[in-house]
Tab-separated table of C-alpha atoms and ligand atoms in Angstrom:
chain	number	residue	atom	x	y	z
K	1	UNK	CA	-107.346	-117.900	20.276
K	2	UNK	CA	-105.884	-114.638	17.771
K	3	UNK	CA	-102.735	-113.769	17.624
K	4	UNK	CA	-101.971	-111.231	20.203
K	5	UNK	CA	-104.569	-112.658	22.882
K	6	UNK	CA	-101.404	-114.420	24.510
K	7	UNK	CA	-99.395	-111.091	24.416
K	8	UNK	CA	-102.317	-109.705	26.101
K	9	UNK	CA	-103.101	-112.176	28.655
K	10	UNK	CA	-99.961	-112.111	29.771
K	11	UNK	CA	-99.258	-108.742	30.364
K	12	UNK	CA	-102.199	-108.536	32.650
K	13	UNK	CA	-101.345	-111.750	34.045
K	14	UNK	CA	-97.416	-110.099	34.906
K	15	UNK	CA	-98.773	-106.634	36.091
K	16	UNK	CA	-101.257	-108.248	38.473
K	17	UNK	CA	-98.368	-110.238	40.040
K	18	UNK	CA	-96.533	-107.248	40.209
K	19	UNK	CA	-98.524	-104.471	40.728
K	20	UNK	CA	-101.309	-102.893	43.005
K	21	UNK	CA	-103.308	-102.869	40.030
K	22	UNK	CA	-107.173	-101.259	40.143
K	23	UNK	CA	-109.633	-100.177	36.991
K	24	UNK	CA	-109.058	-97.228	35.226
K	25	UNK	CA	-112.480	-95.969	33.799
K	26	UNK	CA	-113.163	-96.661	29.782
K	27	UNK	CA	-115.559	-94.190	28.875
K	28	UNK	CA	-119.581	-95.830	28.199
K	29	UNK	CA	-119.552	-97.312	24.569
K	30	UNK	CA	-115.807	-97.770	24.336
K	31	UNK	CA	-115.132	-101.047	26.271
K	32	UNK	CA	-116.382	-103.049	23.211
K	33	UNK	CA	-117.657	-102.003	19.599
K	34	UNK	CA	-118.032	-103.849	16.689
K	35	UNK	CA	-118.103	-103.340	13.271
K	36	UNK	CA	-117.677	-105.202	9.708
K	37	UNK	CA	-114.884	-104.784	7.302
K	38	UNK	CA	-114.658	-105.954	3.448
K	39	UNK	CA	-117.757	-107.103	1.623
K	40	UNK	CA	-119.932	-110.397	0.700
K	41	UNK	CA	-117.612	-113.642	1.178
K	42	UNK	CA	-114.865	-111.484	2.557
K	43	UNK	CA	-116.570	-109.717	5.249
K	44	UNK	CA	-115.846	-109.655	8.470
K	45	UNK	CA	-116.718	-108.818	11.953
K	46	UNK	CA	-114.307	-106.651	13.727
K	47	UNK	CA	-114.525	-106.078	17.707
K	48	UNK	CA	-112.205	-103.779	19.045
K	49	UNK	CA	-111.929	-104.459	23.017
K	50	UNK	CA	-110.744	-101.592	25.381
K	51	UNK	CA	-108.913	-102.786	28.930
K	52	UNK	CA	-107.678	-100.051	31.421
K	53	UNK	CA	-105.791	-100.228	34.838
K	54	UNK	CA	-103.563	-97.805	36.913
K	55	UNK	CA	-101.233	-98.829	39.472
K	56	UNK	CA	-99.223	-96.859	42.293
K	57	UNK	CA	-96.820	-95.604	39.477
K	58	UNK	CA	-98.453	-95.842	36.637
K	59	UNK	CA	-101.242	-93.303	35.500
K	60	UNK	CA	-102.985	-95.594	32.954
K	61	UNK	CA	-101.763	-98.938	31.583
K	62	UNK	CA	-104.281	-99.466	28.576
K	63	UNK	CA	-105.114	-101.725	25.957
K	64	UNK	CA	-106.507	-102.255	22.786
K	65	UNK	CA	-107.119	-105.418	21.111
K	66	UNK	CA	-108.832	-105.512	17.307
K	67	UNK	CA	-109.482	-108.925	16.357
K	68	UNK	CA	-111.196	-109.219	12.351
K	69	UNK	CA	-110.023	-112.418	11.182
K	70	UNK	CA	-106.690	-113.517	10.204
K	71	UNK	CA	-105.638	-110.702	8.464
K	72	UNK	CA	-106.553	-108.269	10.800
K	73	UNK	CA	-105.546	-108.414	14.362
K	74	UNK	CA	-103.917	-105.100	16.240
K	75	UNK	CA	-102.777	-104.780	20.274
K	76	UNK	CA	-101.468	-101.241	20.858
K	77	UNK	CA	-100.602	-101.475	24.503
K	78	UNK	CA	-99.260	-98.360	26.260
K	79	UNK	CA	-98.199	-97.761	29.895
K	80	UNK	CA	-98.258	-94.093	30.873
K	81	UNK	CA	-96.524	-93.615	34.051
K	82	UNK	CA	-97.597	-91.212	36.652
K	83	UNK	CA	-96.028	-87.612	35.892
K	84	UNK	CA	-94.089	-87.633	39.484
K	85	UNK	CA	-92.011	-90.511	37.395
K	86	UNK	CA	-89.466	-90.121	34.667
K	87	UNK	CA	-90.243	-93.445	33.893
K	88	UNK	CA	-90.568	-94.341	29.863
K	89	UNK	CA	-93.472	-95.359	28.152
K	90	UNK	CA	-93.996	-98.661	27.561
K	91	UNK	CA	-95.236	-98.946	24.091
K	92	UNK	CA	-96.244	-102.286	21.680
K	93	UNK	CA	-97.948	-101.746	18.391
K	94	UNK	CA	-98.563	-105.073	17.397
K	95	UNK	CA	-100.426	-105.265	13.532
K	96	UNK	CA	-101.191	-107.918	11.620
K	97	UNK	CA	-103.183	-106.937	8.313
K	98	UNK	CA	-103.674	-108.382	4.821
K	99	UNK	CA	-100.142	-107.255	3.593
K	100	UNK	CA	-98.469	-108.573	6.686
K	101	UNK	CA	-97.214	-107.689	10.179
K	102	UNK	CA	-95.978	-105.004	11.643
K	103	UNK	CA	-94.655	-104.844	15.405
K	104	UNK	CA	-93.188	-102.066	17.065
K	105	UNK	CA	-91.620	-102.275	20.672
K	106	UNK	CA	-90.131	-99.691	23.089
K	107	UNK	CA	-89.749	-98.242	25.638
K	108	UNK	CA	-90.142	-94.620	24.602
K	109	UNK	CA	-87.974	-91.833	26.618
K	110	UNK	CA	-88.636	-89.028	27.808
K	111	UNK	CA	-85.929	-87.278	27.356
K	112	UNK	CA	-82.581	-87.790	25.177
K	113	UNK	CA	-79.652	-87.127	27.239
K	114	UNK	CA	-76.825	-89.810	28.662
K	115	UNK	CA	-77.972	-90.131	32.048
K	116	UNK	CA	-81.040	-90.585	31.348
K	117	UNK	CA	-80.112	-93.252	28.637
K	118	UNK	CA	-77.881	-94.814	30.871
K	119	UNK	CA	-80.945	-95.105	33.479
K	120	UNK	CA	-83.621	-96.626	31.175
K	121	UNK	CA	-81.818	-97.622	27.739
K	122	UNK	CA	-78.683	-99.150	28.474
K	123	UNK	CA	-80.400	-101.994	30.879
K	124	UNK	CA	-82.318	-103.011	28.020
K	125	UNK	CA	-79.672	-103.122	25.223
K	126	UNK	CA	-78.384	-106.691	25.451
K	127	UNK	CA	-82.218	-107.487	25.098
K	128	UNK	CA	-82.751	-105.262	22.237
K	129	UNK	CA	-79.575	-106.598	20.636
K	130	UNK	CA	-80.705	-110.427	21.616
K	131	UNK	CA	-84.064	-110.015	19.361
K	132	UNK	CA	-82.577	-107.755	16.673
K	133	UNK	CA	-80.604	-110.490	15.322
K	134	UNK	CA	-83.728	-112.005	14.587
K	135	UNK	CA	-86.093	-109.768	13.680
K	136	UNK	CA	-84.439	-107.023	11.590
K	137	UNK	CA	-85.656	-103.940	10.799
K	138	UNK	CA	-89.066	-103.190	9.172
K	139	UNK	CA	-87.749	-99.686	7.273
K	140	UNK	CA	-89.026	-96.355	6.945
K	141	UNK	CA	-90.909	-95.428	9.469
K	142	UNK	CA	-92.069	-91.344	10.043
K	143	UNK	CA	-89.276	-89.241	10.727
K	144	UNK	CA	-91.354	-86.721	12.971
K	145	UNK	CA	-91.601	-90.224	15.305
K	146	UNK	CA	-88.158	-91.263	15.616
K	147	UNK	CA	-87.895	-88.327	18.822
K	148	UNK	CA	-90.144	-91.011	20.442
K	149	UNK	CA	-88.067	-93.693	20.192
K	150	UNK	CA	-85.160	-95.137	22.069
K	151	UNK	CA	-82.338	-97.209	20.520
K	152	UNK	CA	-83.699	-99.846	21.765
K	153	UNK	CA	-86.730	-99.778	19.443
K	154	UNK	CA	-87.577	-103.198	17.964
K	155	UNK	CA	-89.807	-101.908	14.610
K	156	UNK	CA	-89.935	-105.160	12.295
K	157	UNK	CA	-91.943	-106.575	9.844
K	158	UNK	CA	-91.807	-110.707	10.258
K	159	UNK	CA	-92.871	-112.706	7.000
K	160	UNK	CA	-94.109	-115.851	9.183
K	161	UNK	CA	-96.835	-115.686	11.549
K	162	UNK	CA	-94.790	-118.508	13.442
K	163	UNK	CA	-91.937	-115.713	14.518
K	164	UNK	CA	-94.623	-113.406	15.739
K	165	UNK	CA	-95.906	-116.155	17.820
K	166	UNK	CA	-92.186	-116.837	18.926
K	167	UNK	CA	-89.480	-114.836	18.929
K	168	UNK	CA	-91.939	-111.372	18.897
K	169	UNK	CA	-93.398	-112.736	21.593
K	170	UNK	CA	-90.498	-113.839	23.956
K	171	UNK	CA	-89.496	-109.933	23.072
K	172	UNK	CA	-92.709	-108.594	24.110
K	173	UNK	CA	-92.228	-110.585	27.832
K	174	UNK	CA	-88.718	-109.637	28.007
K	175	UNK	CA	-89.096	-105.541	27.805
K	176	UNK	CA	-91.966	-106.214	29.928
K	177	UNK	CA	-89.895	-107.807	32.528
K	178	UNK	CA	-87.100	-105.286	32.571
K	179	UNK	CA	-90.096	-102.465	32.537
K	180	UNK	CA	-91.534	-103.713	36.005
K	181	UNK	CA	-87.960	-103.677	37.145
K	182	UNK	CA	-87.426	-99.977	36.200
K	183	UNK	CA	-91.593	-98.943	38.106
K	184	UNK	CA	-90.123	-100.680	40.797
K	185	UNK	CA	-87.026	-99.008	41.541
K	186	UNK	CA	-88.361	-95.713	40.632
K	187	UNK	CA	-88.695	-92.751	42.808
K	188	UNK	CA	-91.099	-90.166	42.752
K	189	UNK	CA	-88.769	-86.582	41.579
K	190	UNK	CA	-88.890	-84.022	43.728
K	191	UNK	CA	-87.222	-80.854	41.692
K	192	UNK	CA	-89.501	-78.541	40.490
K	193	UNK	CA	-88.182	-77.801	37.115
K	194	UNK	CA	-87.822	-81.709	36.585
K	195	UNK	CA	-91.198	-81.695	37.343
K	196	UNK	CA	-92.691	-79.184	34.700
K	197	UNK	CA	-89.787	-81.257	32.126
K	198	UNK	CA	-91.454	-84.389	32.552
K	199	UNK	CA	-95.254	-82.674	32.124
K	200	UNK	CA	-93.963	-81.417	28.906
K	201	UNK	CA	-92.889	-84.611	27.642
K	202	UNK	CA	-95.827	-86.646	28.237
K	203	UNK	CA	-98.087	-83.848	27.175
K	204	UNK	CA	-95.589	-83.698	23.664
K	205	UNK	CA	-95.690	-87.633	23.581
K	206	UNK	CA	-99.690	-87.730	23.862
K	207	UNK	CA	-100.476	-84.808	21.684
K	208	UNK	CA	-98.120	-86.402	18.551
K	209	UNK	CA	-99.534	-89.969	18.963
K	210	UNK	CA	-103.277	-88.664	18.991
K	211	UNK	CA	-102.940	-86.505	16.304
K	212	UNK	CA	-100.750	-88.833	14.137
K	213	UNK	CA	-102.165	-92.339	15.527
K	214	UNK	CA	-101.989	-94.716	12.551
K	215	UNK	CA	-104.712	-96.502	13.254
K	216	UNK	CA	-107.201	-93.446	12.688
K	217	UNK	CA	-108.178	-94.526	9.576
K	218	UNK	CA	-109.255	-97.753	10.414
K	219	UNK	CA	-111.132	-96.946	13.230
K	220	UNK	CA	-113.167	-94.533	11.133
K	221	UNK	CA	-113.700	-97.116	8.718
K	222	UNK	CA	-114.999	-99.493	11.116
K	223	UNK	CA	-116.564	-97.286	13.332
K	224	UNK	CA	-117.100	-93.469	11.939
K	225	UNK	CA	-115.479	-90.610	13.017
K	226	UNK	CA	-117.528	-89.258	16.318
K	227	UNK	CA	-116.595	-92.606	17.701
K	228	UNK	CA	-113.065	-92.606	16.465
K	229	UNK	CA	-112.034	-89.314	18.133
K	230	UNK	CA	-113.025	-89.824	20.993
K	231	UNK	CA	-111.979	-93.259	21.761
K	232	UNK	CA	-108.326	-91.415	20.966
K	233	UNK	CA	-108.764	-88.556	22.417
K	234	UNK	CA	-110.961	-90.002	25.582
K	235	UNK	CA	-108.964	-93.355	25.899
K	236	UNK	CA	-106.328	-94.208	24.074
K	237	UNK	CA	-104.260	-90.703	24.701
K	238	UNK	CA	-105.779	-89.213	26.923
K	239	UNK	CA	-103.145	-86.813	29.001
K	240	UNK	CA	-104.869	-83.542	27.764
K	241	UNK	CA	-108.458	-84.508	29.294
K	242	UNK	CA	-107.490	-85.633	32.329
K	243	UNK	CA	-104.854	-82.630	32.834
K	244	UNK	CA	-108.058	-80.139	32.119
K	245	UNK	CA	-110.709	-82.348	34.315
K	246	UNK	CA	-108.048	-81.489	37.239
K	247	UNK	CA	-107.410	-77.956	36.826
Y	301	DBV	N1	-101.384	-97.669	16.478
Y	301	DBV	C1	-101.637	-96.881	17.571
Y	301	DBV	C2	-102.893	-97.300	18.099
Y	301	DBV	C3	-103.382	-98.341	17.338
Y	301	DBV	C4	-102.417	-98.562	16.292
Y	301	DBV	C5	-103.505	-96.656	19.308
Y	301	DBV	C6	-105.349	-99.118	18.532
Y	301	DBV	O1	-100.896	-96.003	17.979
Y	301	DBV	C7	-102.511	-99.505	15.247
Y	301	DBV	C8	-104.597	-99.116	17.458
Y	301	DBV	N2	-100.475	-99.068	13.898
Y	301	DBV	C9	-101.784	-99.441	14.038
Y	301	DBV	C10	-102.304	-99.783	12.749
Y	301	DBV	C11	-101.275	-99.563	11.849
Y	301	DBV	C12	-100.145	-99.120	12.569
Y	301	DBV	C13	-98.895	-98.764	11.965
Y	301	DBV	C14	-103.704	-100.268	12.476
Y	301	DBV	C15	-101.311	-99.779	10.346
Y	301	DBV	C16	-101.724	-98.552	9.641
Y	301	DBV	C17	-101.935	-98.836	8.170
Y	301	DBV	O2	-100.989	-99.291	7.518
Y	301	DBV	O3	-103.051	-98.620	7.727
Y	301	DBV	C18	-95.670	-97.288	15.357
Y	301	DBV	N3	-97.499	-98.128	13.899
Y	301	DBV	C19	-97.766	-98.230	12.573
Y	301	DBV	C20	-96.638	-97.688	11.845
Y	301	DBV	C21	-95.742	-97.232	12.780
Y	301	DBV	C22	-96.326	-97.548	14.057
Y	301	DBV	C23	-94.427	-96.564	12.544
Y	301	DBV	C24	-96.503	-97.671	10.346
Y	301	DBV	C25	-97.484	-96.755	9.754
Y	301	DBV	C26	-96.897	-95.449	9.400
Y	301	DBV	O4	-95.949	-95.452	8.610
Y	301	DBV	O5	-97.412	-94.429	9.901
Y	301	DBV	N4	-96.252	-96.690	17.480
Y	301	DBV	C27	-96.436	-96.289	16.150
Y	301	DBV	C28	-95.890	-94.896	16.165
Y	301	DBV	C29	-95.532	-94.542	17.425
Y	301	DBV	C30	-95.762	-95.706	18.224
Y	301	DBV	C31	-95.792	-94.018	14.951
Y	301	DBV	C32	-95.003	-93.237	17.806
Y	301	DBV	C33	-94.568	-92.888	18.990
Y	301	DBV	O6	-95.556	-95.817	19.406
């Protein structure tokens, strides 16, 4: 069992419960791929494994797991709502290479402004605050991404393995839980001009992570660079294709 294979199992395990779930298509040669990192002794296979579902709400709910060993194991797991919802993204970048971990957890607005704060941040503070204690923060982190992120972002950098396991994890479960509450009271908006402000933000949100995702380099490492952008721009962030396919 690696590291983030609980995270992952239950997530899906949650969302099924929860949610109408069905597939969302991976495009062909994307569901698995392997490749090898480091050399001789140190070498290692690396299989990066793609899972995809959409539910009533929710445009895609996607996943990808790396697993290379014990010092490299990634689950970036992103929920894109559908664009009738302001609904936040639920976002985990979970990384665990050979200089440590990394984990960053949110629930990454939309927009800025109090009401909207009040809707999808304020629920979650006493979480945020909970598992911040804990798990302080990891540092400098791109400005140009902090417009992303709510103030309820949980960007750390554990030492032990054991509090990823633990306390990250307990986290992870609890913004999921308070997530599924939010797609379940939400409402589809009805006002035009919300409408086109809400296609603007995930269309802002998608283009920035493609074109800054930070795990670019390893893909094309592992995997070359044909594969690599288009597993991010035909998976992993994705808005732009599927916007043009229905036009
Ligand atoms: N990050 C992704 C996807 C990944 C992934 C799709 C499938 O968005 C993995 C894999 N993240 C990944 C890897 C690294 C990071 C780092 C492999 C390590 C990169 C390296 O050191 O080589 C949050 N992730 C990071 C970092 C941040 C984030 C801040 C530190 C690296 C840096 O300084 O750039 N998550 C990331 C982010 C947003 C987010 C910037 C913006 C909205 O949601």
């Amino acid at each position: 069992m690696t590291l983030y294979q609980p995270f992952l199992d239950y997530a899906l395990t949650q969302l099924e419960q929860s949610l109408n779930l069905s597939p969302y298509p991976i495009p062909d040669g994307f569901t698995q791929k392997q490749g090898t990192m480091g050399k001789g002794q140190r070498q290692e296979d690396v299989i990066t494994t793609s899972y995809g579902f959409k539910a009533d709400k929710l445009r895609q709910i996607r996943a990808a797991h790396v697993q290379g060993g014990a010092a490299l194991q990634v689950l970036n797991f992103v929920i894109f709502p559908e664009l009738a919802y302001d609904l936040p993204f639920f976002g985990a970048d979970l990384v665990t290479l050979p200089g440590g971990h990394l984990i960053a957890l949110d629930m990454q607005p939309l927009f800025h402004h109090q009401a909207y704060q009040d809707r999808y941040t304020k629920p979650l503070l006493p979480v945020f605050h909970q598992y911040q204690q804990q798990l302080p923060w990891g540092g400098d982190f791109p400005e140009e991404a902090k417009p992303f992120f709510s103030p309820c972002f949980l960007w750390t950098r554990p030492q032990e393995t054991e509090k990823v396991e633990t306390l990250v994890f307990e986290a992870f479960k609890a913004y999921l839980q308070v997530y599924l509450q939010f797609v379940d009271q939400a409402e589809p908006v009805q006002d035009a001009n919300r409408q086109h402000e809400i296609l603007q933000a995930h269309r802002c949100y998608a283009q920035y992570r493609a074109a800054k995702d930070p795990a670019r380099g390893m893909f094309t490492r592992l995997y070359g660079s044909e594969w690599t952008e288009e597993y991010i721009h035909g998976f992993l962030f994705d808005l732009e294709r599927q916007l043009a396919a229905t036009c």
